[in-house]
Short mmCIF file of C-alpha atoms in Angstrom, two decimals:
data_model
loop_
_atom_site.label_atom_id
_atom_site.label_comp_id
_atom_site.label_asym_id
_atom_site.label_seq_id
_atom_site.Cartn_x
_atom_site.Cartn_y
_atom_site.Cartn_z
CA UNK A 1 79.45 84.15 4.95
CA UNK A 2 79.39 87.17 7.26
CA UNK A 3 78.03 90.45 5.90
CA UNK A 4 80.23 93.43 6.75
CA UNK A 5 78.70 96.91 6.56
CA UNK A 6 81.32 99.69 6.31
CA UNK A 7 79.97 103.15 7.01
CA UNK A 8 81.24 105.95 4.76
CA UNK A 9 80.65 109.68 5.06
CA UNK A 10 81.38 112.82 3.08
CA UNK A 11 85.07 113.70 3.41
CA UNK A 12 86.24 110.26 4.54
CA UNK A 13 89.88 109.19 4.22
CA UNK A 14 90.27 106.69 1.35
CA UNK A 15 92.78 104.73 3.41
CA UNK A 16 90.42 104.26 6.32
CA UNK A 17 87.58 103.33 3.98
CA UNK A 18 89.73 100.74 2.21
CA UNK A 19 91.09 98.97 5.32
CA UNK A 20 88.06 96.72 6.05
CA UNK A 21 87.87 95.64 2.40
CA UNK A 22 91.61 94.97 2.28
CA UNK A 23 91.52 92.68 5.32
CA UNK A 24 88.09 91.03 5.12
CA UNK A 25 88.42 90.65 1.37
CA UNK A 26 92.03 89.43 1.39
CA UNK A 27 92.99 86.71 -1.08
CA UNK A 28 93.32 83.87 1.47
CA UNK A 29 89.65 84.36 2.38
CA UNK A 30 88.70 84.05 -1.34
CA UNK A 31 85.52 86.05 -0.75
CA UNK A 32 84.00 83.08 1.08
CA UNK A 33 84.16 84.33 4.67
CA UNK A 34 83.01 87.95 4.43
CA UNK A 35 80.77 89.93 2.10
CA UNK A 36 81.98 93.53 2.45
CA UNK A 37 79.61 96.34 1.46
CA UNK A 38 79.89 100.10 1.91
CA UNK A 39 76.91 102.17 3.05
CA UNK A 40 76.18 105.77 3.98
CA UNK A 41 73.44 107.93 5.43
CA UNK A 42 72.94 109.37 1.96
CA UNK A 43 73.95 106.90 -0.79
CA UNK A 44 75.50 108.28 -3.96
CA UNK A 45 78.72 110.19 -4.67
CA UNK A 46 80.78 111.05 -1.60
CA UNK A 47 83.84 113.26 -1.54
CA UNK A 48 87.04 111.95 0.01
CA UNK A 49 89.72 113.99 1.70
CA UNK A 50 92.05 112.98 -1.16
CA UNK A 51 90.05 115.13 -3.60
CA UNK A 52 88.19 112.46 -5.55
CA UNK A 53 84.73 110.94 -5.08
CA UNK A 54 83.49 107.45 -4.42
CA UNK A 55 80.02 106.15 -5.17
CA UNK A 56 78.15 104.38 -2.38
CA UNK A 57 75.19 102.20 -3.35
CA UNK A 58 73.74 101.21 0.01
CA UNK A 59 72.00 103.18 2.73
CA UNK A 60 71.90 102.58 6.48
CA UNK A 61 69.23 99.91 5.99
CA UNK A 62 72.20 97.61 5.33
CA UNK A 63 72.79 97.65 9.10
CA UNK A 64 69.53 95.77 9.66
CA UNK A 65 71.08 92.55 8.32
CA UNK A 66 74.85 93.01 8.74
CA UNK A 67 76.77 90.64 11.01
CA UNK A 68 79.66 93.10 11.43
CA UNK A 69 79.33 96.90 11.30
CA UNK A 70 82.52 98.94 10.85
CA UNK A 71 82.84 102.68 11.41
CA UNK A 72 86.27 103.20 9.81
CA UNK A 73 86.75 106.85 10.81
CA UNK A 74 84.82 110.04 11.50
CA UNK A 75 84.95 113.79 11.20
CA UNK A 76 85.07 114.65 14.91
CA UNK A 77 84.02 118.25 14.22
CA UNK A 78 80.54 116.86 13.51
CA UNK A 79 78.22 115.03 15.86
CA UNK A 80 77.07 111.64 14.52
CA UNK A 81 73.55 112.08 13.11
CA UNK A 82 70.62 110.60 14.99
CA UNK A 83 69.74 108.09 12.26
CA UNK A 84 73.28 106.66 12.29
CA UNK A 85 73.34 106.33 16.07
CA UNK A 86 69.92 104.70 16.07
CA UNK A 87 70.94 102.25 13.34
CA UNK A 88 74.07 101.26 15.29
CA UNK A 89 72.13 100.74 18.52
CA UNK A 90 69.55 98.63 16.70
CA UNK A 91 72.23 96.54 14.99
CA UNK A 92 73.94 95.96 18.32
CA UNK A 93 70.65 94.99 19.97
CA UNK A 94 70.00 92.24 17.45
CA UNK A 95 73.53 90.82 17.90
CA UNK A 96 75.72 92.49 15.28
CA UNK A 97 79.33 93.12 16.28
CA UNK A 98 80.37 96.79 16.08
CA UNK A 99 83.88 97.94 15.19
CA UNK A 100 85.13 101.51 15.54
CA UNK A 101 88.45 102.12 13.80
CA UNK A 102 90.56 105.12 14.81
CA UNK A 103 88.21 108.14 15.08
CA UNK A 104 85.25 105.87 14.37
CA UNK A 105 85.33 105.18 18.12
CA UNK A 106 83.78 108.64 18.60
CA UNK A 107 80.65 107.45 16.79
CA UNK A 108 80.32 104.32 18.92
CA UNK A 109 80.89 106.38 22.07
CA UNK A 110 78.06 108.71 21.00
CA UNK A 111 75.63 105.76 21.04
CA UNK A 112 76.23 105.17 24.76
CA UNK A 113 77.29 101.57 24.10
CA UNK A 114 80.77 102.27 25.49
CA UNK A 115 79.68 103.86 28.76
CA UNK A 116 81.46 102.23 31.68
CA UNK A 117 83.68 100.29 29.29
CA UNK A 118 87.13 100.54 27.68
CA UNK A 119 87.74 101.92 24.21
CA UNK A 120 90.77 102.70 22.07
CA UNK A 121 91.28 105.51 19.60
CA UNK A 122 94.12 107.49 18.03
CA UNK A 123 96.45 108.66 20.79
CA UNK A 124 96.19 112.27 19.63
CA UNK A 125 92.38 112.20 19.91
CA UNK A 126 92.22 110.26 23.18
CA UNK A 127 92.00 113.33 25.47
CA UNK A 128 89.17 114.77 23.37
CA UNK A 129 87.26 111.48 23.47
CA UNK A 130 87.70 111.27 27.25
CA UNK A 131 86.47 114.87 27.64
CA UNK A 132 83.38 114.34 25.50
CA UNK A 133 82.50 110.96 26.99
CA UNK A 134 83.71 110.85 30.60
CA UNK A 135 81.95 107.52 31.22
CA UNK A 136 84.23 105.79 28.69
CA UNK A 137 87.61 104.49 29.89
CA UNK A 138 89.76 105.68 27.00
CA UNK A 139 92.94 103.72 26.17
CA UNK A 140 95.74 105.28 24.15
CA UNK A 141 98.33 102.56 24.83
CA UNK A 142 96.91 99.58 22.93
CA UNK A 143 96.20 98.74 19.32
CA UNK A 144 92.64 97.63 20.01
CA UNK A 145 90.11 96.91 22.74
CA UNK A 146 87.87 93.90 22.19
CA UNK A 147 84.78 93.82 24.41
CA UNK A 148 83.24 90.97 22.46
CA UNK A 149 80.25 92.85 21.11
CA UNK A 150 82.21 96.04 20.40
CA UNK A 151 85.80 96.41 19.16
CA UNK A 152 87.70 99.71 18.92
CA UNK A 153 91.16 100.48 17.60
CA UNK A 154 93.93 103.03 17.79
CA UNK A 155 94.84 105.23 14.84
CA UNK A 156 95.60 104.75 11.17
CA UNK A 157 97.59 101.52 10.62
CA UNK A 158 96.24 100.03 13.86
CA UNK A 159 92.97 99.65 11.96
CA UNK A 160 94.67 96.90 9.95
CA UNK A 161 95.77 95.16 13.14
CA UNK A 162 92.27 95.44 14.58
CA UNK A 163 90.54 93.99 11.52
CA UNK A 164 93.09 91.19 11.47
CA UNK A 165 92.25 90.53 15.12
CA UNK A 166 88.57 90.23 14.17
CA UNK A 167 89.49 87.69 11.48
CA UNK A 168 91.45 85.74 14.07
CA UNK A 169 88.56 85.71 16.54
CA UNK A 170 86.13 84.64 13.78
CA UNK A 171 88.21 82.14 11.81
CA UNK A 172 91.21 81.16 13.92
CA UNK A 173 94.93 81.85 14.20
CA UNK A 174 96.07 80.11 11.02
CA UNK A 175 93.63 81.98 8.75
CA UNK A 176 94.63 85.29 10.34
CA UNK A 177 98.31 84.46 9.83
CA UNK A 178 97.63 83.72 6.14
CA UNK A 179 95.81 87.04 5.74
CA UNK A 180 98.63 88.92 7.48
CA UNK A 181 101.17 87.27 5.21
CA UNK A 182 99.20 88.14 2.09
CA UNK A 183 98.99 91.79 3.15
CA UNK A 184 102.64 91.86 4.27
CA UNK A 185 101.60 93.17 7.67
CA UNK A 186 104.16 93.60 10.43
CA UNK A 187 103.80 90.72 12.92
CA UNK A 188 104.06 92.98 15.96
CA UNK A 189 104.39 96.63 16.96
CA UNK A 190 107.37 98.16 18.66
CA UNK A 191 106.86 100.59 21.52
CA UNK A 192 103.98 101.08 23.93
CA UNK A 193 101.25 100.05 21.48
CA UNK A 194 102.41 96.44 21.37
CA UNK A 195 99.77 93.79 20.92
CA UNK A 196 100.91 90.78 18.97
CA UNK A 197 99.12 89.69 15.84
CA UNK A 198 100.52 86.51 14.16
CA UNK A 199 103.65 84.81 15.47
CA UNK A 200 106.67 87.04 14.79
CA UNK A 201 109.14 85.61 12.30
CA UNK A 202 112.31 87.65 12.68
CA UNK A 203 115.24 86.89 10.35
CA UNK A 204 117.54 84.51 12.21
CA UNK A 205 120.64 86.10 10.74
CA UNK A 206 119.60 89.73 11.05
CA UNK A 207 121.67 92.47 12.62
CA UNK A 208 119.15 93.08 15.41
CA UNK A 209 120.29 91.09 18.46
CA UNK A 210 116.85 91.05 20.07
CA UNK A 211 115.27 90.02 16.77
CA UNK A 212 117.73 87.14 16.43
CA UNK A 213 116.95 86.07 19.99
CA UNK A 214 113.22 86.14 19.25
CA UNK A 215 113.69 83.94 16.19
CA UNK A 216 115.91 81.59 18.23
CA UNK A 217 113.21 81.22 20.89
CA UNK A 218 110.40 80.65 18.37
CA UNK A 219 112.38 77.74 16.92
CA UNK A 220 112.56 76.17 20.40
CA UNK A 221 109.05 76.64 21.75
CA UNK A 222 108.78 72.94 22.59
CA UNK A 223 111.73 73.14 24.99
CA UNK A 224 112.43 75.19 28.12
CA UNK A 225 113.87 78.61 27.26
CA UNK A 226 116.10 79.83 30.04
CA UNK A 227 116.28 83.63 30.29
CA UNK A 228 120.04 83.61 30.90
CA UNK A 229 120.64 81.43 27.84
CA UNK A 230 118.29 83.65 25.86
CA UNK A 231 120.23 86.76 26.86
CA UNK A 232 123.52 85.02 26.10
CA UNK A 233 122.25 84.30 22.59
CA UNK A 234 121.83 88.05 22.16
CA UNK A 235 125.33 88.56 23.63
CA UNK A 236 124.11 90.82 26.43
CA UNK A 237 123.48 90.47 30.14
CA UNK A 238 120.13 89.25 31.45
CA UNK A 239 119.27 92.73 32.74
CA UNK A 240 120.22 94.44 29.48
CA UNK A 241 118.34 91.86 27.44
CA UNK A 242 115.17 92.31 29.50
CA UNK A 243 115.38 96.09 29.17
CA UNK A 244 116.04 95.99 25.40
CA UNK A 245 113.32 93.39 24.88
CA UNK A 246 110.71 95.52 26.65
CA UNK A 247 111.79 98.60 24.67
CA UNK A 248 111.47 96.59 21.47
CA UNK A 249 108.14 94.86 22.11
CA UNK A 250 106.44 96.66 25.00
CA UNK A 251 106.34 93.49 27.09
CA UNK A 252 108.65 91.15 29.03
CA UNK A 253 110.44 88.17 27.48
CA UNK A 254 108.40 85.78 29.63
CA UNK A 255 105.05 87.29 28.62
CA UNK A 256 106.10 87.38 24.97
CA UNK A 257 107.15 83.73 25.07
CA UNK A 258 103.81 82.74 26.56
CA UNK A 259 102.03 84.55 23.70
CA UNK A 260 104.07 82.60 21.13
CA UNK A 261 103.35 79.28 22.83
CA UNK A 262 99.63 80.03 22.95
CA UNK A 263 99.72 80.91 19.25
CA UNK A 264 101.56 77.67 18.50
CA UNK A 265 98.98 75.72 20.48
CA UNK A 266 96.11 77.38 18.61
CA UNK A 267 97.58 76.52 15.22
CA UNK A 268 98.26 72.91 16.25
CA UNK A 269 94.72 72.55 17.55
CA UNK A 270 93.24 74.00 14.38
CA UNK A 271 95.34 72.00 11.92
CA UNK A 272 95.74 68.56 13.45
CA UNK A 273 94.21 65.71 15.40
CA UNK A 274 96.91 65.29 18.03
CA UNK A 275 95.66 64.89 21.60
CA UNK A 276 95.76 67.94 23.83
CA UNK A 277 98.62 66.33 25.78
CA UNK A 278 100.77 66.20 22.61
CA UNK A 279 99.82 69.77 21.64
CA UNK A 280 100.82 70.92 25.12
CA UNK A 281 104.29 69.35 24.79
CA UNK A 282 104.87 70.64 21.26
CA UNK A 283 103.86 74.17 22.30
CA UNK A 284 106.14 74.12 25.34
CA UNK A 285 103.57 73.86 28.14
CA UNK A 286 104.75 70.46 29.31
CA UNK A 287 101.39 69.19 30.50
CA UNK A 288 97.81 69.38 29.29
CA UNK A 289 96.78 70.88 32.62
CA UNK A 290 99.21 73.77 32.15
CA UNK A 291 97.97 74.38 28.60
CA UNK A 292 94.33 74.32 29.70
CA UNK A 293 94.98 76.78 32.52
CA UNK A 294 96.79 79.31 30.31
CA UNK A 295 94.37 78.80 27.41
CA UNK A 296 91.32 79.35 29.58
CA UNK A 297 92.82 82.42 31.24
CA UNK A 298 93.71 84.05 27.92
CA UNK A 299 90.91 82.96 25.58
CA UNK A 300 88.12 82.05 28.00
CA UNK A 301 87.63 78.69 26.35
CA UNK A 302 89.22 75.26 26.45
CA UNK A 303 91.67 73.81 23.90
CA UNK A 304 89.08 71.18 22.98
CA UNK A 305 86.37 73.78 22.38
CA UNK A 306 88.77 75.94 20.35
CA UNK A 307 89.52 72.96 18.11
CA UNK A 308 85.80 72.27 17.64
CA UNK A 309 85.20 75.90 16.67
CA UNK A 310 88.16 76.56 14.38
CA UNK A 311 89.09 73.12 13.07
CA UNK A 312 90.34 73.43 9.50
CA UNK A 313 88.33 71.34 7.01
#
């Protein structure tokens, strides 16, 4: 059981405050993986920007024992108070993972823990964050940045994607897919902010040609997928298909297909006992050596170690 401390403040958005509880407390987790608690610098009634109040029971002392500390947003017209910054630095020093969602990245940047590192925030606030903290490499083109010890996300709904990513890194691909399904989250984002969450499941008979082609490819991950045949399935030329695919997903067909195969491999490793050689063939990598190379490059671990860490009981 991981303790999650969510930091509230006077005037917080109810949506942002609710996101960590919605994801980390989702039904598939059955309250057995995360214990989510809300805290504030001054416990008691706090106003929300929606016009009603919420009551917070815990103070910042909760950060002394939390495994995961989430700053779900912030009022960027105010500097983070010294006691909050000190509590975050102390939590980080003892090994807690820090998460800044949307404008919450401003608070983490104020601690100095992001200096010389990448961070994401809402695209509209990115220039302001870069101006205030010139040592931070601000990203406005991704849904989240995961540095291992610190995770930051883009705006609003990207907070859901980011928390789901944390679940995936903690508990594995299959658990994250179950949580996403329970919350009816979109499997991927269109446009420039396109990081994939669980494996996309597009309707095979839908009107979207690219969507149909994606579903067609997912059903054939264990076999070679030729780009020309893929484009023909969408009834367009190879060049047109590549252009439309990138506009739809923010990445190339080849890179997208690799993501799906890696996801398939992760699920197979977590759910079964098949040798790595069999997993490699079923996920479309052909050989165990190819799977190990791609797996290590993407996840910085081996398929065998991933299975040991996330093996389903």
